[in-house]
mmCIF file of C-alpha atoms in Angstrom:
data_model
loop_
_atom_site.group_PDB
_atom_site.id
_atom_site.type_symbol
_atom_site.label_atom_id
_atom_site.label_comp_id
_atom_site.label_asym_id
_atom_site.label_seq_id
_atom_site.Cartn_x
_atom_site.Cartn_y
_atom_site.Cartn_z
ATOM 1 C CA UNK A 16 -59.142 47.347 15.457
ATOM 2 C CA UNK A 17 -60.030 44.499 12.977
ATOM 3 C CA UNK A 18 -59.209 40.983 13.245
ATOM 4 C CA UNK A 19 -59.024 38.176 10.813
ATOM 5 C CA UNK A 20 -59.829 34.794 11.785
ATOM 6 C CA UNK A 21 -58.464 31.640 9.854
ATOM 7 C CA UNK A 22 -59.758 28.625 12.048
ATOM 8 C CA UNK A 23 -58.514 25.601 9.910
ATOM 9 C CA UNK A 24 -54.749 25.620 10.627
ATOM 10 C CA UNK A 25 -54.638 22.554 7.645
ATOM 11 C CA UNK A 26 -56.026 21.570 4.542
ATOM 12 C CA UNK A 27 -55.286 18.499 1.943
ATOM 13 C CA UNK A 28 -56.579 18.574 -1.355
ATOM 14 C CA UNK A 29 -56.229 16.042 -4.171
ATOM 15 C CA UNK A 30 -54.685 16.862 -7.041
ATOM 16 C CA UNK A 31 -57.415 18.594 -9.697
ATOM 17 C CA UNK A 32 -59.884 18.589 -6.979
ATOM 18 C CA UNK A 33 -61.069 21.629 -5.701
ATOM 19 C CA UNK A 34 -61.013 23.356 -1.773
ATOM 20 C CA UNK A 35 -62.028 25.878 -0.079
ATOM 21 C CA UNK A 36 -60.404 28.137 2.516
ATOM 22 C CA UNK A 37 -62.268 29.438 5.508
ATOM 23 C CA UNK A 38 -61.858 33.214 6.467
ATOM 24 C CA UNK A 39 -63.868 35.552 8.287
ATOM 25 C CA UNK A 40 -62.824 38.961 9.614
ATOM 26 C CA UNK A 41 -64.670 41.269 12.123
ATOM 27 C CA UNK A 42 -64.468 45.588 11.076
ATOM 28 C CA UNK A 43 -66.564 48.596 11.427
ATOM 29 C CA UNK A 44 -65.679 49.724 8.425
ATOM 30 C CA UNK A 45 -68.090 50.127 5.356
ATOM 31 C CA UNK A 46 -65.017 49.947 3.326
ATOM 32 C CA UNK A 47 -62.149 47.909 3.345
ATOM 33 C CA UNK A 48 -59.958 45.586 0.905
ATOM 34 C CA UNK A 49 -59.519 41.531 1.364
ATOM 35 C CA UNK A 50 -56.546 39.652 0.160
ATOM 36 C CA UNK A 51 -55.250 36.602 0.253
ATOM 37 C CA UNK A 52 -51.764 35.928 -0.066
ATOM 38 C CA UNK A 53 -49.652 32.628 -0.444
ATOM 39 C CA UNK A 54 -46.590 31.362 0.935
ATOM 40 C CA UNK A 55 -44.331 28.597 -0.606
ATOM 41 C CA UNK A 56 -41.272 27.082 1.289
ATOM 42 C CA UNK A 57 -39.345 30.064 0.089
ATOM 43 C CA UNK A 58 -41.556 32.044 2.597
ATOM 44 C CA UNK A 59 -42.360 34.640 -0.162
ATOM 45 C CA UNK A 60 -45.435 36.489 0.583
ATOM 46 C CA UNK A 61 -47.653 36.468 -3.234
ATOM 47 C CA UNK A 62 -50.933 37.970 -3.810
ATOM 48 C CA UNK A 63 -53.070 35.438 -5.204
ATOM 49 C CA UNK A 64 -56.356 37.519 -5.063
ATOM 50 C CA UNK A 65 -58.265 41.163 -3.728
ATOM 51 C CA UNK A 66 -61.846 41.925 -3.422
ATOM 52 C CA UNK A 67 -62.668 45.557 -2.736
ATOM 53 C CA UNK A 68 -65.622 45.534 -0.368
ATOM 54 C CA UNK A 69 -67.957 47.846 -2.321
ATOM 55 C CA UNK A 70 -68.003 45.295 -5.139
ATOM 56 C CA UNK A 71 -70.523 42.622 -4.621
ATOM 57 C CA UNK A 72 -69.038 41.016 -7.207
ATOM 58 C CA UNK A 73 -66.964 38.129 -6.274
ATOM 59 C CA UNK A 74 -62.948 38.473 -7.865
ATOM 60 C CA UNK A 75 -61.380 35.707 -9.629
ATOM 61 C CA UNK A 76 -57.854 35.636 -10.745
ATOM 62 C CA UNK A 77 -57.929 31.984 -13.380
ATOM 63 C CA UNK A 78 -58.286 29.074 -10.960
ATOM 64 C CA UNK A 79 -58.985 31.061 -8.034
ATOM 65 C CA UNK A 80 -61.639 32.428 -6.696
ATOM 66 C CA UNK A 81 -63.516 34.018 -3.814
ATOM 67 C CA UNK A 82 -66.650 34.438 -2.048
ATOM 68 C CA UNK A 83 -67.378 36.983 -0.155
ATOM 69 C CA UNK A 84 -70.386 37.406 1.505
ATOM 70 C CA UNK A 85 -69.995 40.650 3.471
ATOM 71 C CA UNK A 86 -72.929 40.714 5.730
ATOM 72 C CA UNK A 87 -71.359 37.317 7.378
ATOM 73 C CA UNK A 88 -67.813 38.980 7.431
ATOM 74 C CA UNK A 89 -66.773 36.103 5.533
ATOM 75 C CA UNK A 90 -64.086 35.870 2.374
ATOM 76 C CA UNK A 91 -63.600 32.149 1.324
ATOM 77 C CA UNK A 92 -60.665 31.030 -1.009
ATOM 78 C CA UNK A 93 -61.529 28.342 -3.819
ATOM 79 C CA UNK A 94 -59.388 26.946 -5.538
ATOM 80 C CA UNK A 95 -60.487 24.979 -8.187
ATOM 81 C CA UNK A 96 -57.889 22.129 -10.576
ATOM 82 C CA UNK A 97 -55.131 22.318 -8.041
ATOM 83 C CA UNK A 98 -52.354 21.673 -8.520
ATOM 84 C CA UNK A 99 -48.935 20.216 -6.729
ATOM 85 C CA UNK A 100 -47.720 24.071 -7.157
ATOM 86 C CA UNK A 101 -50.890 25.351 -4.915
ATOM 87 C CA UNK A 102 -49.182 23.442 -1.856
ATOM 88 C CA UNK A 103 -48.528 26.751 0.153
ATOM 89 C CA UNK A 104 -49.517 28.648 3.391
ATOM 90 C CA UNK A 105 -52.175 30.784 2.947
ATOM 91 C CA UNK A 106 -53.141 33.930 4.564
ATOM 92 C CA UNK A 107 -56.161 35.754 4.550
ATOM 93 C CA UNK A 108 -55.591 39.931 5.123
ATOM 94 C CA UNK A 109 -57.655 42.919 5.802
ATOM 95 C CA UNK A 110 -56.887 46.248 4.985
ATOM 96 C CA UNK A 111 -58.896 49.226 5.306
ATOM 97 C CA UNK A 112 -59.298 52.175 2.865
ATOM 98 C CA UNK A 113 -56.386 54.609 3.668
ATOM 99 C CA UNK A 114 -53.245 54.953 1.789
ATOM 100 C CA UNK A 115 -51.055 54.106 4.025
ATOM 101 C CA UNK A 116 -53.562 51.552 6.212
ATOM 102 C CA UNK A 117 -51.597 48.528 7.036
ATOM 103 C CA UNK A 118 -52.388 44.636 6.384
ATOM 104 C CA UNK A 119 -54.164 42.623 9.442
ATOM 105 C CA UNK A 120 -53.319 38.950 8.415
ATOM 106 C CA UNK A 121 -54.897 35.654 9.760
ATOM 107 C CA UNK A 122 -52.828 33.480 10.976
ATOM 108 C CA UNK A 123 -52.836 31.385 8.184
ATOM 109 C CA UNK A 124 -53.562 27.613 6.435
ATOM 110 C CA UNK A 125 -51.147 25.247 5.362
ATOM 111 C CA UNK A 126 -52.533 23.532 1.931
ATOM 112 C CA UNK A 127 -51.081 19.823 1.536
ATOM 113 C CA UNK A 128 -52.136 18.869 -2.300
ATOM 114 C CA UNK A 129 -51.821 14.734 -2.518
ATOM 115 C CA UNK A 130 -50.391 13.830 -6.207
ATOM 116 C CA UNK B 6 -42.046 43.923 -13.826
ATOM 117 C CA UNK B 7 -40.879 46.031 -10.605
ATOM 118 C CA UNK B 8 -40.455 44.274 -7.571
ATOM 119 C CA UNK B 9 -39.756 44.986 -4.032
ATOM 120 C CA UNK B 10 -35.682 43.826 -3.017
ATOM 121 C CA UNK B 11 -34.533 43.099 0.574
ATOM 122 C CA UNK B 12 -30.817 42.469 1.613
ATOM 123 C CA UNK B 13 -29.636 40.387 3.338
ATOM 124 C CA UNK B 14 -31.261 37.250 2.584
ATOM 125 C CA UNK B 15 -30.414 35.708 5.691
ATOM 126 C CA UNK B 16 -28.963 37.695 8.707
ATOM 127 C CA UNK B 17 -27.587 35.862 11.560
ATOM 128 C CA UNK B 18 -26.325 38.240 14.878
ATOM 129 C CA UNK B 19 -25.033 37.842 18.501
ATOM 130 C CA UNK B 20 -27.958 38.940 21.242
ATOM 131 C CA UNK B 21 -27.247 42.662 21.652
ATOM 132 C CA UNK B 22 -25.527 43.674 18.505
ATOM 133 C CA UNK B 23 -27.338 45.959 16.103
ATOM 134 C CA UNK B 24 -28.580 44.937 12.865
ATOM 135 C CA UNK B 25 -30.045 46.611 9.720
ATOM 136 C CA UNK B 26 -32.338 45.302 6.779
ATOM 137 C CA UNK B 27 -32.189 47.135 4.033
ATOM 138 C CA UNK B 28 -35.177 47.111 1.600
ATOM 139 C CA UNK B 29 -35.589 48.593 -1.980
ATOM 140 C CA UNK B 30 -39.420 49.418 -3.020
ATOM 141 C CA UNK B 31 -40.744 49.839 -5.862
ATOM 142 C CA UNK B 32 -39.207 53.102 -7.612
ATOM 143 C CA UNK B 33 -42.924 55.337 -7.865
ATOM 144 C CA UNK B 34 -44.150 53.941 -4.920
ATOM 145 C CA UNK B 35 -45.243 56.351 -1.494
ATOM 146 C CA UNK B 36 -45.846 54.304 0.891
ATOM 147 C CA UNK B 37 -43.637 51.794 3.147
ATOM 148 C CA UNK B 38 -44.286 49.122 5.610
ATOM 149 C CA UNK B 39 -42.203 46.550 7.995
ATOM 150 C CA UNK B 40 -43.821 43.353 8.997
ATOM 151 C CA UNK B 41 -42.429 40.702 10.905
ATOM 152 C CA UNK B 42 -43.065 36.678 10.783
ATOM 153 C CA UNK B 43 -41.803 34.995 13.668
ATOM 154 C CA UNK B 44 -41.211 31.004 12.628
ATOM 155 C CA UNK B 45 -45.101 29.316 12.520
ATOM 156 C CA UNK B 46 -47.169 32.181 13.071
ATOM 157 C CA UNK B 47 -48.903 34.850 11.401
ATOM 158 C CA UNK B 48 -47.439 37.773 10.033
ATOM 159 C CA UNK B 49 -47.719 41.141 11.977
ATOM 160 C CA UNK B 50 -47.331 44.640 11.131
ATOM 161 C CA UNK B 51 -43.977 46.483 12.408
ATOM 162 C CA UNK B 52 -44.741 49.962 11.020
ATOM 163 C CA UNK B 53 -45.695 52.495 8.086
ATOM 164 C CA UNK B 54 -43.896 55.246 6.370
ATOM 165 C CA UNK B 55 -44.629 57.688 4.525
ATOM 166 C CA UNK B 56 -43.189 61.361 3.230
ATOM 167 C CA UNK B 57 -40.034 60.494 5.695
ATOM 168 C CA UNK B 58 -42.149 60.184 8.486
ATOM 169 C CA UNK B 59 -43.523 57.125 10.813
ATOM 170 C CA UNK B 60 -47.295 56.970 9.514
ATOM 171 C CA UNK B 61 -48.115 54.283 12.436
ATOM 172 C CA UNK B 62 -46.675 51.419 15.104
ATOM 173 C CA UNK B 63 -47.576 48.384 16.494
ATOM 174 C CA UNK B 64 -46.744 47.692 19.794
ATOM 175 C CA UNK B 65 -43.712 45.309 18.973
ATOM 176 C CA UNK B 66 -42.222 48.745 17.509
ATOM 177 C CA UNK B 67 -41.124 49.838 20.667
ATOM 178 C CA UNK B 68 -37.190 51.835 20.869
ATOM 179 C CA UNK B 69 -35.233 49.037 19.959
ATOM 180 C CA UNK B 70 -36.388 49.597 16.565
ATOM 181 C CA UNK B 71 -36.219 52.500 13.999
ATOM 182 C CA UNK B 72 -36.867 52.878 9.982
ATOM 183 C CA UNK B 73 -35.407 55.723 7.813
ATOM 184 C CA UNK B 74 -35.400 56.379 4.332
ATOM 185 C CA UNK B 75 -31.999 57.561 3.808
ATOM 186 C CA UNK B 76 -31.647 58.229 0.070
ATOM 187 C CA UNK B 77 -34.615 58.018 -2.229
ATOM 188 C CA UNK B 78 -34.233 53.984 -3.012
ATOM 189 C CA UNK B 79 -33.731 52.332 0.256
ATOM 190 C CA UNK B 80 -35.851 51.981 3.303
ATOM 191 C CA UNK B 81 -34.057 50.429 6.549
ATOM 192 C CA UNK B 82 -35.367 48.691 9.727
ATOM 193 C CA UNK B 83 -32.311 49.160 12.146
ATOM 194 C CA UNK B 84 -32.687 46.796 15.831
ATOM 195 C CA UNK B 85 -30.537 48.706 17.988
ATOM 196 C CA UNK B 86 -30.047 45.578 20.173
ATOM 197 C CA UNK B 87 -30.805 42.456 19.064
ATOM 198 C CA UNK B 88 -32.961 39.845 21.743
ATOM 199 C CA UNK B 89 -33.397 36.208 21.011
ATOM 200 C CA UNK B 90 -37.040 36.925 19.952
ATOM 201 C CA UNK B 91 -36.084 38.922 17.466
ATOM 202 C CA UNK B 92 -35.569 36.169 15.404
ATOM 203 C CA UNK B 93 -38.240 36.016 12.649
ATOM 204 C CA UNK B 94 -38.767 36.675 8.950
ATOM 205 C CA UNK B 95 -38.844 40.715 8.408
ATOM 206 C CA UNK B 96 -40.694 41.699 5.158
ATOM 207 C CA UNK B 97 -40.573 44.973 3.558
ATOM 208 C CA UNK B 98 -43.552 46.328 1.794
ATOM 209 C CA UNK B 99 -44.733 49.196 -0.718
ATOM 210 C CA UNK B 100 -48.171 50.610 -1.867
ATOM 211 C CA UNK B 101 -47.921 52.929 -4.490
ATOM 212 C CA UNK B 102 -50.343 55.596 -3.331
ATOM 213 C CA UNK B 103 -53.909 56.566 -2.746
ATOM 214 C CA UNK B 104 -56.653 55.249 -4.980
ATOM 215 C CA UNK B 105 -54.466 51.302 -4.956
ATOM 216 C CA UNK B 106 -54.861 48.814 -2.832
ATOM 217 C CA UNK B 107 -52.392 45.979 -3.251
ATOM 218 C CA UNK B 108 -48.967 46.123 -0.729
ATOM 219 C CA UNK B 109 -46.394 44.563 -2.885
ATOM 220 C CA UNK B 110 -43.854 42.279 -0.720
ATOM 221 C CA UNK B 111 -40.086 41.972 -0.482
ATOM 222 C CA UNK B 112 -38.866 38.532 -0.403
ATOM 223 C CA UNK B 113 -37.898 38.767 3.293
ATOM 224 C CA UNK B 114 -34.969 38.953 5.380
ATOM 225 C CA UNK B 115 -34.562 35.676 7.948
ATOM 226 C CA UNK B 116 -32.680 37.377 10.871
ATOM 227 C CA UNK B 117 -31.457 34.679 13.268
ATOM 228 C CA UNK B 118 -30.304 35.981 16.875
ATOM 229 C CA UNK B 119 -28.106 34.046 19.019
#
């Protein structure tokens, strides 16, 4: 079974600075998807960024980028120019490539942004 | 932009009562999911559904739970006899199909069992 580990329960960043959230996972599959979801206080799950394992290039979405290290099974999220609206819970998630495959989530990390 | 919707946003019920949580997935999506998040904990998979059948279910999804797609748009989760520990946020998600990777989540239903 796949597992996702987020070992840091909380992080804090100064507004406009950069922060990196860590995630590791375990799988025996060679192809899969990885995701970061943001959950603000409203508890809505919002997709931040996704990465396909067969792509070596790291995904980027505006201020959000990932550092995907397949051999190390590491998938960290970098948030540049942090904004107050980035404060939320962030979940790392894994999914096999099958169409009806489920998401497996990490425990999440609470990010606070200091003004 | 199409989105997954869920009703109600908050449901309060007495222990032992039946509840039905409703979801309307994105219209051209074929695969549907329910997830649960107990307050302060991680999001956990409950069940996946395709072609009017359960594809996979977790150990949480016991005989008290059932899912149904009663018509072409709704996807429901029923809990027959609620327990205190069923109090959680329940998320519905959907995905288009083969060759796509991203599950789109609804806003969730907060279930409180008293």
